[in-house]
Amino acid sequence: KQKILTYTGVNRMNLMGNRICLRNIEDVDKDFLKELLNDEQISKNVVGWSKPISSTEHNLWFNNLKNDLNFRYMIADKLIAEKVYGTAIISKIDWKNRSCSIDIKLSRNAQGNGYGTDTVQLLIKYIFEELNMNRIFVNILEYNVKSQGLFEKIGFIKEGIQRKAIFKNGKYNNLIIYSLLKEEYINEGNW
């Protein structure tokens, strides 16, 4: 469930996991976000279009976040909210059909430490128990075996493959679609 966490002197509503919290994006996160977007290694493993982002482009994007229809969060340390590990996004929200997509992006030094698992589990709990969605889906590049393992471990089911759907790293790549239904989450005992 959601709890209150004090962050830079202001009470904010945050989603609390075992080791992380998902909190609003603040001005202090601007530089971290730019570094994350411009990290070539991370960019190679995520679906979105990648190009170097200038400070001007980044400032325009950052200042327009309030108009974004997605739910964007910083993945932060549960005890030290200023210590951030990455971003989490709930997007492609379809309120009629009760479906949405999730994406997470962890900095290189945060990968392999369980923050991804904690983040995805927290997002799932929030999406099914608070947003009342029925289906969560995720798109993963076929060669991103670590992400596939993460979502399979949590209980996502492989639905199919979009053949050569994403041009990345100089070639067309398959995109794997995974999903989790609310009934599967309930049957698994909500972790």
Short mmCIF file of N, CA and C in Angstrom, two decimals:
data_model
loop_
_atom_site.label_atom_id
_atom_site.label_comp_id
_atom_site.label_asym_id
_atom_site.label_seq_id
_atom_site.Cartn_x
_atom_site.Cartn_y
_atom_site.Cartn_z
N LYS A 1 0.83 -1.20 0.00
CA LYS A 1 0.00 0.00 0.00
C LYS A 1 0.87 1.25 0.00
N GLN A 2 0.27 2.37 -0.31
CA GLN A 2 1.00 3.62 -0.35
C GLN A 2 1.24 4.14 1.07
N LYS A 3 2.38 4.76 1.26
CA LYS A 3 2.73 5.35 2.55
C LYS A 3 3.30 6.73 2.30
N ILE A 4 3.36 7.53 3.36
CA ILE A 4 3.95 8.86 3.26
C ILE A 4 5.44 8.75 3.58
N LEU A 5 6.26 9.38 2.79
CA LEU A 5 7.70 9.44 3.01
C LEU A 5 8.11 10.89 2.94
N THR A 6 8.93 11.32 3.85
CA THR A 6 9.40 12.70 3.79
C THR A 6 10.55 12.77 2.80
N TYR A 7 10.43 13.67 1.85
CA TYR A 7 11.47 13.86 0.84
C TYR A 7 11.76 15.35 0.73
N THR A 8 12.98 15.71 0.98
CA THR A 8 13.44 17.11 0.97
C THR A 8 12.47 18.03 1.69
N GLY A 9 12.01 17.59 2.85
CA GLY A 9 11.21 18.44 3.71
C GLY A 9 9.73 18.53 3.36
N VAL A 10 9.28 17.81 2.33
CA VAL A 10 7.89 17.90 1.92
C VAL A 10 7.29 16.50 1.95
N ASN A 11 6.11 16.35 2.52
CA ASN A 11 5.45 15.04 2.52
C ASN A 11 4.90 14.76 1.13
N ARG A 12 5.22 13.60 0.59
CA ARG A 12 4.78 13.18 -0.74
C ARG A 12 4.18 11.79 -0.63
N MET A 13 3.25 11.48 -1.52
CA MET A 13 2.70 10.13 -1.59
C MET A 13 3.65 9.30 -2.43
N ASN A 14 4.17 8.23 -1.86
CA ASN A 14 5.09 7.36 -2.56
C ASN A 14 4.63 5.92 -2.46
N LEU A 15 5.06 5.11 -3.39
CA LEU A 15 4.80 3.69 -3.37
C LEU A 15 6.01 3.02 -2.72
N MET A 16 5.78 2.28 -1.65
CA MET A 16 6.88 1.70 -0.88
C MET A 16 7.02 0.21 -1.15
N GLY A 17 8.21 -0.20 -1.59
CA GLY A 17 8.52 -1.61 -1.80
C GLY A 17 9.35 -2.14 -0.66
N ASN A 18 9.97 -3.30 -0.88
CA ASN A 18 10.83 -3.89 0.15
C ASN A 18 12.10 -3.08 0.36
N ARG A 19 12.75 -2.70 -0.75
CA ARG A 19 14.02 -1.97 -0.67
C ARG A 19 13.98 -0.62 -1.35
N ILE A 20 12.96 -0.40 -2.16
CA ILE A 20 12.87 0.84 -2.94
C ILE A 20 11.54 1.54 -2.70
N CYS A 21 11.49 2.78 -3.13
CA CYS A 21 10.20 3.47 -3.22
C CYS A 21 10.11 4.06 -4.61
N LEU A 22 8.91 4.20 -5.08
CA LEU A 22 8.65 4.90 -6.33
C LEU A 22 8.08 6.25 -5.95
N ARG A 23 8.81 7.29 -6.33
CA ARG A 23 8.40 8.64 -5.94
C ARG A 23 8.31 9.52 -7.19
N ASN A 24 7.69 10.67 -7.02
CA ASN A 24 7.58 11.63 -8.11
C ASN A 24 8.95 12.07 -8.59
N ILE A 25 9.00 12.47 -9.84
CA ILE A 25 10.22 13.04 -10.39
C ILE A 25 10.32 14.49 -9.91
N GLU A 26 11.47 14.83 -9.37
CA GLU A 26 11.71 16.17 -8.82
C GLU A 26 12.81 16.86 -9.64
N ASP A 27 12.94 18.16 -9.45
CA ASP A 27 13.97 18.93 -10.15
C ASP A 27 15.37 18.37 -9.91
N VAL A 28 15.62 17.84 -8.72
CA VAL A 28 16.96 17.31 -8.40
C VAL A 28 17.30 16.07 -9.23
N ASP A 29 16.32 15.48 -9.90
CA ASP A 29 16.53 14.27 -10.70
C ASP A 29 16.93 14.57 -12.14
N LYS A 30 16.90 15.82 -12.52
CA LYS A 30 17.11 16.21 -13.91
C LYS A 30 18.43 15.68 -14.49
N ASP A 31 19.52 15.89 -13.79
CA ASP A 31 20.82 15.45 -14.30
C ASP A 31 20.91 13.93 -14.37
N PHE A 32 20.39 13.23 -13.36
CA PHE A 32 20.39 11.77 -13.38
C PHE A 32 19.63 11.25 -14.59
N LEU A 33 18.47 11.83 -14.87
CA LEU A 33 17.67 11.40 -16.01
C LEU A 33 18.39 11.61 -17.33
N LYS A 34 19.09 12.74 -17.45
CA LYS A 34 19.84 13.00 -18.69
C LYS A 34 20.95 11.96 -18.86
N GLU A 35 21.66 11.64 -17.79
CA GLU A 35 22.72 10.63 -17.85
C GLU A 35 22.14 9.27 -18.23
N LEU A 36 20.99 8.91 -17.65
CA LEU A 36 20.35 7.63 -17.94
C LEU A 36 19.94 7.55 -19.42
N LEU A 37 19.38 8.64 -19.94
CA LEU A 37 18.98 8.68 -21.35
C LEU A 37 20.17 8.59 -22.30
N ASN A 38 21.30 9.15 -21.89
CA ASN A 38 22.47 9.19 -22.75
C ASN A 38 23.43 8.02 -22.54
N ASP A 39 23.08 7.08 -21.68
CA ASP A 39 23.93 5.91 -21.45
C ASP A 39 23.76 4.91 -22.59
N GLU A 40 24.79 4.76 -23.41
CA GLU A 40 24.72 3.91 -24.60
C GLU A 40 24.42 2.45 -24.27
N GLN A 41 25.01 1.92 -23.21
CA GLN A 41 24.80 0.51 -22.85
C GLN A 41 23.35 0.27 -22.46
N ILE A 42 22.78 1.16 -21.67
CA ILE A 42 21.38 1.01 -21.26
C ILE A 42 20.48 1.17 -22.47
N SER A 43 20.76 2.14 -23.31
CA SER A 43 19.95 2.41 -24.48
C SER A 43 19.86 1.22 -25.42
N LYS A 44 20.92 0.43 -25.51
CA LYS A 44 20.94 -0.73 -26.40
C LYS A 44 19.92 -1.78 -26.00
N ASN A 45 19.52 -1.80 -24.72
CA ASN A 45 18.64 -2.87 -24.23
C ASN A 45 17.20 -2.46 -24.02
N VAL A 46 16.85 -1.22 -24.33
CA VAL A 46 15.46 -0.79 -24.17
C VAL A 46 14.85 -0.52 -25.54
N VAL A 47 13.53 -0.56 -25.59
CA VAL A 47 12.82 -0.52 -26.86
C VAL A 47 12.85 0.86 -27.52
N GLY A 48 12.75 1.92 -26.78
CA GLY A 48 12.60 3.25 -27.35
C GLY A 48 13.71 3.68 -28.28
N TRP A 49 13.40 4.69 -29.07
CA TRP A 49 14.36 5.26 -30.00
C TRP A 49 15.44 5.98 -29.22
N SER A 50 16.68 5.76 -29.58
CA SER A 50 17.79 6.34 -28.84
C SER A 50 18.62 7.26 -29.72
N LYS A 51 18.97 8.39 -29.14
CA LYS A 51 19.92 9.31 -29.76
C LYS A 51 20.47 10.16 -28.64
N PRO A 52 21.63 10.72 -28.83
CA PRO A 52 22.17 11.59 -27.79
C PRO A 52 21.22 12.76 -27.54
N ILE A 53 20.99 13.06 -26.28
CA ILE A 53 20.08 14.14 -25.89
C ILE A 53 20.90 15.33 -25.41
N SER A 54 20.67 16.46 -26.01
CA SER A 54 21.35 17.69 -25.60
C SER A 54 20.67 18.25 -24.35
N SER A 55 21.34 19.17 -23.69
CA SER A 55 20.75 19.83 -22.52
C SER A 55 19.48 20.57 -22.89
N THR A 56 19.46 21.20 -24.05
CA THR A 56 18.28 21.94 -24.50
C THR A 56 17.10 21.00 -24.71
N GLU A 57 17.32 19.88 -25.42
CA GLU A 57 16.26 18.91 -25.64
C GLU A 57 15.77 18.33 -24.31
N HIS A 58 16.73 18.02 -23.45
CA HIS A 58 16.38 17.42 -22.16
C HIS A 58 15.54 18.39 -21.32
N ASN A 59 15.93 19.66 -21.30
CA ASN A 59 15.18 20.66 -20.54
C ASN A 59 13.75 20.80 -21.07
N LEU A 60 13.57 20.80 -22.39
CA LEU A 60 12.23 20.88 -22.96
C LEU A 60 11.37 19.69 -22.53
N TRP A 61 11.95 18.49 -22.64
CA TRP A 61 11.23 17.28 -22.23
C TRP A 61 10.90 17.33 -20.74
N PHE A 62 11.89 17.66 -19.93
CA PHE A 62 11.72 17.66 -18.48
C PHE A 62 10.65 18.67 -18.07
N ASN A 63 10.67 19.84 -18.66
CA ASN A 63 9.70 20.89 -18.30
C ASN A 63 8.29 20.58 -18.79
N ASN A 64 8.15 19.63 -19.71
CA ASN A 64 6.85 19.25 -20.24
C ASN A 64 6.27 18.02 -19.55
N LEU A 65 6.95 17.48 -18.56
CA LEU A 65 6.49 16.26 -17.89
C LEU A 65 5.10 16.41 -17.27
N LYS A 66 4.77 17.60 -16.82
CA LYS A 66 3.46 17.80 -16.19
C LYS A 66 2.31 17.56 -17.17
N ASN A 67 2.58 17.61 -18.47
CA ASN A 67 1.57 17.37 -19.49
C ASN A 67 1.54 15.92 -19.97
N ASP A 68 2.41 15.10 -19.40
CA ASP A 68 2.53 13.70 -19.79
C ASP A 68 1.37 12.90 -19.20
N LEU A 69 0.76 12.05 -19.99
CA LEU A 69 -0.34 11.22 -19.52
C LEU A 69 0.12 9.92 -18.88
N ASN A 70 1.40 9.65 -18.93
CA ASN A 70 1.95 8.46 -18.31
C ASN A 70 2.20 8.72 -16.83
N PHE A 71 2.32 7.64 -16.06
CA PHE A 71 2.70 7.73 -14.66
C PHE A 71 4.20 7.46 -14.62
N ARG A 72 4.98 8.48 -14.29
CA ARG A 72 6.43 8.35 -14.25
C ARG A 72 6.94 8.47 -12.82
N TYR A 73 7.85 7.58 -12.46
CA TYR A 73 8.40 7.56 -11.11
C TYR A 73 9.92 7.43 -11.15
N MET A 74 10.54 7.93 -10.11
CA MET A 74 11.94 7.64 -9.86
C MET A 74 11.99 6.40 -8.98
N ILE A 75 12.89 5.49 -9.29
CA ILE A 75 13.14 4.35 -8.42
C ILE A 75 14.20 4.81 -7.44
N ALA A 76 13.82 4.94 -6.19
CA ALA A 76 14.72 5.49 -5.17
C ALA A 76 14.88 4.52 -4.01
N ASP A 77 15.93 4.73 -3.25
CA ASP A 77 16.17 3.95 -2.05
C ASP A 77 15.03 4.18 -1.07
N LYS A 78 14.58 3.14 -0.40
CA LYS A 78 13.45 3.24 0.51
C LYS A 78 13.73 4.18 1.68
N LEU A 79 14.97 4.21 2.13
CA LEU A 79 15.32 5.01 3.30
C LEU A 79 15.92 6.36 2.95
N ILE A 80 16.55 6.45 1.77
CA ILE A 80 17.19 7.69 1.35
C ILE A 80 16.61 8.05 -0.03
N ALA A 81 15.54 8.83 -0.04
CA ALA A 81 14.81 9.11 -1.28
C ALA A 81 15.65 9.86 -2.31
N GLU A 82 16.72 10.51 -1.87
CA GLU A 82 17.58 11.23 -2.82
C GLU A 82 18.50 10.28 -3.59
N LYS A 83 18.66 9.05 -3.10
CA LYS A 83 19.49 8.05 -3.77
C LYS A 83 18.62 7.32 -4.79
N VAL A 84 18.90 7.55 -6.08
CA VAL A 84 18.04 7.00 -7.12
C VAL A 84 18.76 5.91 -7.92
N TYR A 85 17.96 4.96 -8.40
CA TYR A 85 18.49 3.82 -9.15
C TYR A 85 18.02 3.80 -10.60
N GLY A 86 16.91 4.48 -10.90
CA GLY A 86 16.38 4.45 -12.25
C GLY A 86 15.00 5.04 -12.33
N THR A 87 14.28 4.64 -13.39
CA THR A 87 12.92 5.14 -13.61
C THR A 87 11.95 4.00 -13.85
N ALA A 88 10.69 4.25 -13.54
CA ALA A 88 9.61 3.30 -13.80
C ALA A 88 8.46 4.08 -14.41
N ILE A 89 7.83 3.48 -15.42
CA ILE A 89 6.76 4.17 -16.14
C ILE A 89 5.58 3.23 -16.33
N ILE A 90 4.39 3.73 -16.05
CA ILE A 90 3.15 3.06 -16.42
C ILE A 90 2.62 3.85 -17.62
N SER A 91 2.48 3.18 -18.76
CA SER A 91 2.09 3.87 -19.98
C SER A 91 1.07 3.06 -20.77
N LYS A 92 0.69 3.59 -21.91
CA LYS A 92 -0.30 2.95 -22.79
C LYS A 92 -1.54 2.56 -21.98
N ILE A 93 -1.97 3.46 -21.11
CA ILE A 93 -3.09 3.19 -20.22
C ILE A 93 -4.40 3.22 -21.00
N ASP A 94 -5.12 2.12 -20.92
CA ASP A 94 -6.42 1.97 -21.58
C ASP A 94 -7.46 1.76 -20.49
N TRP A 95 -8.13 2.84 -20.08
CA TRP A 95 -9.06 2.78 -18.94
C TRP A 95 -10.29 1.94 -19.26
N LYS A 96 -10.74 1.91 -20.51
CA LYS A 96 -11.91 1.11 -20.86
C LYS A 96 -11.62 -0.38 -20.75
N ASN A 97 -10.52 -0.82 -21.34
CA ASN A 97 -10.18 -2.24 -21.35
C ASN A 97 -9.31 -2.65 -20.17
N ARG A 98 -9.00 -1.70 -19.30
CA ARG A 98 -8.26 -1.95 -18.05
C ARG A 98 -6.91 -2.60 -18.31
N SER A 99 -6.13 -1.99 -19.21
CA SER A 99 -4.83 -2.53 -19.61
C SER A 99 -3.79 -1.41 -19.61
N CYS A 100 -2.54 -1.77 -19.33
CA CYS A 100 -1.45 -0.80 -19.39
C CYS A 100 -0.12 -1.54 -19.57
N SER A 101 0.88 -0.75 -19.90
CA SER A 101 2.24 -1.27 -20.08
C SER A 101 3.12 -0.71 -18.97
N ILE A 102 4.18 -1.44 -18.65
CA ILE A 102 5.17 -0.92 -17.72
C ILE A 102 6.56 -1.01 -18.35
N ASP A 103 7.40 -0.07 -17.94
CA ASP A 103 8.79 -0.04 -18.38
C ASP A 103 9.62 0.38 -17.18
N ILE A 104 10.77 -0.25 -17.03
CA ILE A 104 11.72 0.21 -16.02
C ILE A 104 13.08 0.36 -16.68
N LYS A 105 13.85 1.29 -16.15
CA LYS A 105 15.20 1.50 -16.65
C LYS A 105 16.07 1.75 -15.42
N LEU A 106 17.04 0.87 -15.22
CA LEU A 106 17.95 0.98 -14.08
C LEU A 106 19.32 1.45 -14.54
N SER A 107 19.96 2.28 -13.72
CA SER A 107 21.34 2.67 -14.02
C SER A 107 22.20 1.41 -13.96
N ARG A 108 23.33 1.46 -14.62
CA ARG A 108 24.20 0.27 -14.68
C ARG A 108 24.61 -0.23 -13.31
N ASN A 109 24.95 0.68 -12.39
CA ASN A 109 25.42 0.23 -11.08
C ASN A 109 24.28 -0.30 -10.21
N ALA A 110 23.02 -0.11 -10.61
CA ALA A 110 21.89 -0.63 -9.84
C ALA A 110 21.42 -1.99 -10.36
N GLN A 111 21.87 -2.38 -11.54
CA GLN A 111 21.42 -3.64 -12.13
C GLN A 111 22.01 -4.83 -11.39
N GLY A 112 21.20 -5.89 -11.29
CA GLY A 112 21.66 -7.12 -10.66
C GLY A 112 21.62 -7.11 -9.14
N ASN A 113 20.95 -6.12 -8.56
CA ASN A 113 20.88 -6.01 -7.10
C ASN A 113 19.48 -6.24 -6.54
N GLY A 114 18.54 -6.67 -7.36
CA GLY A 114 17.18 -6.92 -6.90
C GLY A 114 16.25 -5.73 -6.98
N TYR A 115 16.76 -4.58 -7.40
CA TYR A 115 15.91 -3.39 -7.49
C TYR A 115 14.86 -3.54 -8.60
N GLY A 116 15.22 -4.22 -9.67
CA GLY A 116 14.27 -4.44 -10.76
C GLY A 116 13.10 -5.30 -10.31
N THR A 117 13.38 -6.38 -9.62
CA THR A 117 12.33 -7.26 -9.10
C THR A 117 11.41 -6.51 -8.16
N ASP A 118 11.99 -5.79 -7.22
CA ASP A 118 11.20 -5.02 -6.25
C ASP A 118 10.35 -3.99 -6.96
N THR A 119 10.91 -3.32 -7.96
CA THR A 119 10.17 -2.29 -8.70
C THR A 119 9.00 -2.89 -9.45
N VAL A 120 9.23 -3.96 -10.19
CA VAL A 120 8.15 -4.57 -10.97
C VAL A 120 7.06 -5.10 -10.05
N GLN A 121 7.41 -5.74 -8.96
CA GLN A 121 6.41 -6.25 -8.03
C GLN A 121 5.58 -5.11 -7.44
N LEU A 122 6.22 -4.01 -7.12
CA LEU A 122 5.52 -2.85 -6.57
C LEU A 122 4.58 -2.24 -7.60
N LEU A 123 5.04 -2.11 -8.84
CA LEU A 123 4.19 -1.60 -9.91
C LEU A 123 2.96 -2.49 -10.11
N ILE A 124 3.17 -3.79 -10.12
CA ILE A 124 2.07 -4.74 -10.32
C ILE A 124 1.03 -4.58 -9.22
N LYS A 125 1.48 -4.55 -7.99
CA LYS A 125 0.58 -4.40 -6.84
C LYS A 125 -0.23 -3.11 -6.97
N TYR A 126 0.42 -2.02 -7.28
CA TYR A 126 -0.26 -0.73 -7.43
C TYR A 126 -1.26 -0.76 -8.59
N ILE A 127 -0.84 -1.30 -9.71
CA ILE A 127 -1.69 -1.33 -10.91
C ILE A 127 -2.94 -2.18 -10.69
N PHE A 128 -2.79 -3.36 -10.09
CA PHE A 128 -3.95 -4.22 -9.89
C PHE A 128 -4.80 -3.82 -8.69
N GLU A 129 -4.16 -3.41 -7.61
CA GLU A 129 -4.92 -3.13 -6.39
C GLU A 129 -5.42 -1.70 -6.27
N GLU A 130 -4.76 -0.75 -6.89
CA GLU A 130 -5.19 0.65 -6.78
C GLU A 130 -5.77 1.21 -8.08
N LEU A 131 -5.15 0.90 -9.21
CA LEU A 131 -5.67 1.40 -10.49
C LEU A 131 -6.75 0.48 -11.07
N ASN A 132 -6.91 -0.71 -10.49
CA ASN A 132 -7.93 -1.67 -10.89
C ASN A 132 -7.80 -2.09 -12.35
N MET A 133 -6.57 -2.26 -12.81
CA MET A 133 -6.34 -2.76 -14.16
C MET A 133 -6.55 -4.27 -14.17
N ASN A 134 -6.77 -4.82 -15.37
CA ASN A 134 -6.95 -6.25 -15.54
C ASN A 134 -5.75 -6.93 -16.20
N ARG A 135 -4.96 -6.15 -16.94
CA ARG A 135 -3.85 -6.73 -17.70
C ARG A 135 -2.69 -5.75 -17.75
N ILE A 136 -1.49 -6.27 -17.51
CA ILE A 136 -0.26 -5.50 -17.64
C ILE A 136 0.57 -6.19 -18.71
N PHE A 137 1.12 -5.40 -19.62
CA PHE A 137 1.99 -6.00 -20.64
C PHE A 137 3.31 -5.26 -20.70
N VAL A 138 4.28 -5.95 -21.25
CA VAL A 138 5.62 -5.39 -21.40
C VAL A 138 6.20 -5.88 -22.72
N ASN A 139 6.94 -5.01 -23.40
CA ASN A 139 7.62 -5.36 -24.65
C ASN A 139 9.12 -5.39 -24.38
N ILE A 140 9.76 -6.48 -24.77
CA ILE A 140 11.18 -6.67 -24.49
C ILE A 140 11.90 -7.09 -25.77
N LEU A 141 13.03 -6.46 -26.03
CA LEU A 141 13.84 -6.88 -27.16
C LEU A 141 14.29 -8.33 -26.97
N GLU A 142 14.27 -9.10 -28.05
CA GLU A 142 14.54 -10.53 -27.96
C GLU A 142 15.92 -10.84 -27.37
N TYR A 143 16.89 -10.00 -27.64
CA TYR A 143 18.23 -10.28 -27.12
C TYR A 143 18.43 -9.82 -25.67
N ASN A 144 17.44 -9.15 -25.09
CA ASN A 144 17.54 -8.71 -23.70
C ASN A 144 17.07 -9.84 -22.78
N VAL A 145 17.93 -10.84 -22.65
CA VAL A 145 17.61 -12.05 -21.90
C VAL A 145 17.42 -11.76 -20.41
N LYS A 146 18.16 -10.82 -19.85
CA LYS A 146 18.02 -10.49 -18.43
C LYS A 146 16.62 -9.98 -18.11
N SER A 147 16.10 -9.08 -18.95
CA SER A 147 14.75 -8.57 -18.72
C SER A 147 13.70 -9.67 -18.88
N GLN A 148 13.89 -10.53 -19.86
CA GLN A 148 12.96 -11.64 -20.04
C GLN A 148 12.93 -12.51 -18.78
N GLY A 149 14.10 -12.80 -18.25
CA GLY A 149 14.20 -13.62 -17.04
C GLY A 149 13.51 -12.97 -15.85
N LEU A 150 13.68 -11.65 -15.72
CA LEU A 150 13.04 -10.92 -14.63
C LEU A 150 11.53 -11.07 -14.70
N PHE A 151 10.94 -10.79 -15.84
CA PHE A 151 9.48 -10.82 -15.96
C PHE A 151 8.94 -12.25 -15.90
N GLU A 152 9.66 -13.23 -16.44
CA GLU A 152 9.22 -14.62 -16.32
C GLU A 152 9.26 -15.08 -14.87
N LYS A 153 10.29 -14.68 -14.13
CA LYS A 153 10.42 -15.05 -12.71
C LYS A 153 9.24 -14.52 -11.90
N ILE A 154 8.76 -13.35 -12.25
CA ILE A 154 7.65 -12.72 -11.53
C ILE A 154 6.30 -13.32 -11.93
N GLY A 155 6.24 -13.99 -13.08
CA GLY A 155 5.00 -14.66 -13.48
C GLY A 155 4.39 -14.18 -14.77
N PHE A 156 5.05 -13.29 -15.49
CA PHE A 156 4.53 -12.84 -16.78
C PHE A 156 4.59 -14.00 -17.78
N ILE A 157 3.61 -14.04 -18.65
CA ILE A 157 3.49 -15.09 -19.66
C ILE A 157 3.87 -14.51 -21.02
N LYS A 158 4.69 -15.27 -21.75
CA LYS A 158 5.07 -14.86 -23.10
C LYS A 158 3.87 -15.03 -24.02
N GLU A 159 3.43 -13.91 -24.63
CA GLU A 159 2.27 -13.95 -25.52
C GLU A 159 2.65 -14.17 -26.97
N GLY A 160 3.78 -13.62 -27.36
CA GLY A 160 4.15 -13.77 -28.76
C GLY A 160 5.33 -12.91 -29.14
N ILE A 161 5.60 -12.90 -30.42
CA ILE A 161 6.75 -12.17 -30.95
C ILE A 161 6.28 -11.29 -32.10
N GLN A 162 6.69 -10.05 -32.07
CA GLN A 162 6.52 -9.19 -33.23
C GLN A 162 7.84 -9.28 -33.98
N ARG A 163 7.79 -9.86 -35.16
CA ARG A 163 9.00 -10.13 -35.92
C ARG A 163 9.61 -8.85 -36.48
N LYS A 164 10.91 -8.72 -36.25
CA LYS A 164 11.70 -7.60 -36.78
C LYS A 164 10.96 -6.26 -36.63
N ALA A 165 10.47 -6.01 -35.44
CA ALA A 165 9.64 -4.84 -35.18
C ALA A 165 10.42 -3.60 -34.77
N ILE A 166 11.63 -3.78 -34.25
CA ILE A 166 12.39 -2.65 -33.71
C ILE A 166 13.77 -2.59 -34.37
N PHE A 167 14.08 -1.43 -34.94
CA PHE A 167 15.41 -1.22 -35.52
C PHE A 167 16.30 -0.67 -34.42
N LYS A 168 17.30 -1.45 -34.05
CA LYS A 168 18.19 -1.11 -32.94
C LYS A 168 19.54 -1.75 -33.18
N ASN A 169 20.59 -1.02 -32.90
CA ASN A 169 21.95 -1.54 -33.04
C ASN A 169 22.25 -1.99 -34.47
N GLY A 170 21.72 -1.24 -35.43
CA GLY A 170 22.04 -1.48 -36.83
C GLY A 170 21.27 -2.58 -37.52
N LYS A 171 20.25 -3.15 -36.86
CA LYS A 171 19.47 -4.20 -37.51
C LYS A 171 18.06 -4.25 -36.93
N TYR A 172 17.17 -4.94 -37.62
CA TYR A 172 15.81 -5.14 -37.16
C TYR A 172 15.79 -6.29 -36.17
N ASN A 173 15.11 -6.07 -35.05
CA ASN A 173 15.08 -7.05 -33.97
C ASN A 173 13.65 -7.45 -33.63
N ASN A 174 13.51 -8.69 -33.20
CA ASN A 174 12.21 -9.18 -32.74
C ASN A 174 11.88 -8.56 -31.39
N LEU A 175 10.58 -8.36 -31.17
CA LEU A 175 10.09 -7.81 -29.92
C LEU A 175 9.19 -8.86 -29.27
N ILE A 176 9.51 -9.21 -28.03
CA ILE A 176 8.73 -10.22 -27.32
C ILE A 176 7.71 -9.52 -26.42
N ILE A 177 6.48 -10.01 -26.46
CA ILE A 177 5.40 -9.43 -25.66
C ILE A 177 5.07 -10.40 -24.53
N TYR A 178 5.10 -9.85 -23.31
CA TYR A 178 4.73 -10.60 -22.11
C TYR A 178 3.53 -9.90 -21.47
N SER A 179 2.73 -10.68 -20.74
CA SER A 179 1.63 -10.06 -20.00
C SER A 179 1.38 -10.80 -18.70
N LEU A 180 0.69 -10.11 -17.80
CA LEU A 180 0.24 -10.68 -16.53
C LEU A 180 -1.20 -10.21 -16.34
N LEU A 181 -2.09 -11.14 -16.02
CA LEU A 181 -3.49 -10.81 -15.77
C LEU A 181 -3.74 -10.70 -14.27
N LYS A 182 -4.75 -9.92 -13.91
CA LYS A 182 -5.08 -9.74 -12.51
C LYS A 182 -5.40 -11.07 -11.84
N GLU A 183 -6.11 -11.94 -12.53
CA GLU A 183 -6.47 -13.24 -11.96
C GLU A 183 -5.22 -14.08 -11.67
N GLU A 184 -4.20 -13.96 -12.49
CA GLU A 184 -2.94 -14.69 -12.24
C GLU A 184 -2.23 -14.11 -11.02
N TYR A 185 -2.27 -12.81 -10.87
CA TYR A 185 -1.69 -12.14 -9.71
C TYR A 185 -2.41 -12.58 -8.43
N ILE A 186 -3.75 -12.63 -8.48
CA ILE A 186 -4.53 -13.05 -7.32
C ILE A 186 -4.27 -14.51 -6.99
N ASN A 187 -4.24 -15.37 -8.02
CA ASN A 187 -3.99 -16.81 -7.80
C ASN A 187 -2.61 -17.10 -7.26
N GLU A 188 -1.64 -16.22 -7.53
CA GLU A 188 -0.28 -16.41 -7.03
C GLU A 188 -0.14 -15.95 -5.58
N GLY A 189 -1.19 -15.40 -5.00
CA GLY A 189 -1.14 -14.98 -3.61
C GLY A 189 -0.63 -13.58 -3.39
N ASN A 190 -0.60 -12.76 -4.44
CA ASN A 190 -0.19 -11.34 -4.33
C ASN A 190 1.20 -11.16 -3.75
N TRP A 191 2.04 -12.14 -3.81
CA TRP A 191 3.40 -12.08 -3.26
C TRP A 191 3.38 -11.70 -1.81
#
